[in-house]
Coordinates of C-alpha atoms in Angstrom, one line a residue:
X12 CA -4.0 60.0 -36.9
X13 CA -5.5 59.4 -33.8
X14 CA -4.3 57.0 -30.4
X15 CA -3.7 53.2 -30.8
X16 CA -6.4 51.0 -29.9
X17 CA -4.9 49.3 -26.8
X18 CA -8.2 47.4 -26.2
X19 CA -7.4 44.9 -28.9
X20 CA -3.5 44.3 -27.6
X21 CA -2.4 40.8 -25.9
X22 CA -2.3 40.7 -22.1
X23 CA 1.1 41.7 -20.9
X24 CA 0.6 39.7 -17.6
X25 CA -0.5 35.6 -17.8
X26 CA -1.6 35.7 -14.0
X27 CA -5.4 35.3 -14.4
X28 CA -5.6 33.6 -18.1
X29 CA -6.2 30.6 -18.3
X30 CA -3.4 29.6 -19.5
X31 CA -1.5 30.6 -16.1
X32 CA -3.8 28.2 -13.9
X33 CA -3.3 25.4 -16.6
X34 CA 0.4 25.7 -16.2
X35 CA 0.2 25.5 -12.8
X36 CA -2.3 22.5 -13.0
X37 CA 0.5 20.7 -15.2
X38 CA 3.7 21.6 -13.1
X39 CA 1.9 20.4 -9.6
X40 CA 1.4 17.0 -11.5
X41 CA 4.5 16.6 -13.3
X42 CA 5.9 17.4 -9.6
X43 CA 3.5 14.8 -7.8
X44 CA 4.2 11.9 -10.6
X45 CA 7.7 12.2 -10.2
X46 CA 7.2 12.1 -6.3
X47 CA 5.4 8.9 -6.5
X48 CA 7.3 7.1 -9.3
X49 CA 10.6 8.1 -7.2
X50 CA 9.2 6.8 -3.8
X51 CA 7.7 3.2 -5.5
X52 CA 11.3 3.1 -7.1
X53 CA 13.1 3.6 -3.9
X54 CA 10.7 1.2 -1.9
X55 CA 10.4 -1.1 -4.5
X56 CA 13.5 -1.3 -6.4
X57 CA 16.4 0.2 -4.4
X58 CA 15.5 -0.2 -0.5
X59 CA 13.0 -3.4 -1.9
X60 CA 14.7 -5.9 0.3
X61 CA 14.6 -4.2 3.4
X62 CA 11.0 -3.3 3.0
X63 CA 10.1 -6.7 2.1
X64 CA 12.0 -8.2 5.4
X65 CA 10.5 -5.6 7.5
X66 CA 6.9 -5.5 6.6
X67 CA 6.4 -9.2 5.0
X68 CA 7.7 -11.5 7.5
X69 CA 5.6 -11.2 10.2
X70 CA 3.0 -12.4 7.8
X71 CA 4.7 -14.6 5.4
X72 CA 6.1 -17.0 8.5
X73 CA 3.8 -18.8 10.1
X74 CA 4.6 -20.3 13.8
X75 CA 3.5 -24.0 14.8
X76 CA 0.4 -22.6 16.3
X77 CA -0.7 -20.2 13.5
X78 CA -0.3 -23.8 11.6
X79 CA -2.3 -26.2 13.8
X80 CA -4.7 -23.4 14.4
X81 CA -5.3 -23.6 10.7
X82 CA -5.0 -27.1 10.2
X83 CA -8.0 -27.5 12.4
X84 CA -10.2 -24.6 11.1
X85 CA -9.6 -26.2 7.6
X86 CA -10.2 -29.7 8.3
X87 CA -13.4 -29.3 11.0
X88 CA -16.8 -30.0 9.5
X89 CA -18.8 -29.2 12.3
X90 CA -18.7 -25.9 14.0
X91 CA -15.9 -23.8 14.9
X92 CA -14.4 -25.1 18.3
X93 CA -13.4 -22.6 21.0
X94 CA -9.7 -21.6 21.7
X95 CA -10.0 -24.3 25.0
X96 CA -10.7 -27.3 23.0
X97 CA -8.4 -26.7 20.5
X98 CA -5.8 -26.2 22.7
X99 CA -7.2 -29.7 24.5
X100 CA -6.5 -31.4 21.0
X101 CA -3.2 -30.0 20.7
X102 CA -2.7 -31.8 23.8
X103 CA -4.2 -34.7 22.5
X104 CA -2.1 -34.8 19.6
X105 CA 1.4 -34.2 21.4
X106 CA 0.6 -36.7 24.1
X107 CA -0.6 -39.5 21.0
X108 CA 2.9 -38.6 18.7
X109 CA 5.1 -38.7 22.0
X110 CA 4.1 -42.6 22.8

């Protein structure tokens, strides 16, 4: 009768097929999706006012300098004036809207 061929059996282990790496390939990105969609939702959608006050406002408000400061880059044809004569026209233009 002879001895069973174990040469032609299934491997009893999965560590080192293939099939063990691309399961761990598919679990570390099913984990590191869910990470990401959780963290946008919690940002985003759950904490989404706080993060917009904290991180937005310093550069959604703009101050009456930040104004005047852009006021006279966008409205000067010739080239860009330094910080002191802008500030000399500010003073210009308070002392001419105070008379």
């Amino acid at each position: 009768m002879g001895g069973v061929d174990t040469s032609k059996w299934k491997p009893r282990k999965a560590r080192g097929t293939l099939s063990y790496r691309f399961g761990n390939w598919f679990s570390l990105g099913v984990i590191t999706a869910g990470v990401s969609i959780f963290s946008i939702y919690y940002f985003l959608i759950i904490d989404g006012n706080k993060f917009v006050e904290k991180y937005t406002e310093k550069f959604l408000t703009l101050s009456e300098e930040e104004k005047d400061r852009k006021f006279f880059i966008r409205n000067s044809f010739l080239p860009q004036k330094s910080g002191d004569q802008i500030r000399k026209y500010m003073k210009e233009f308070q002392n001419d809207t105070t008379r």
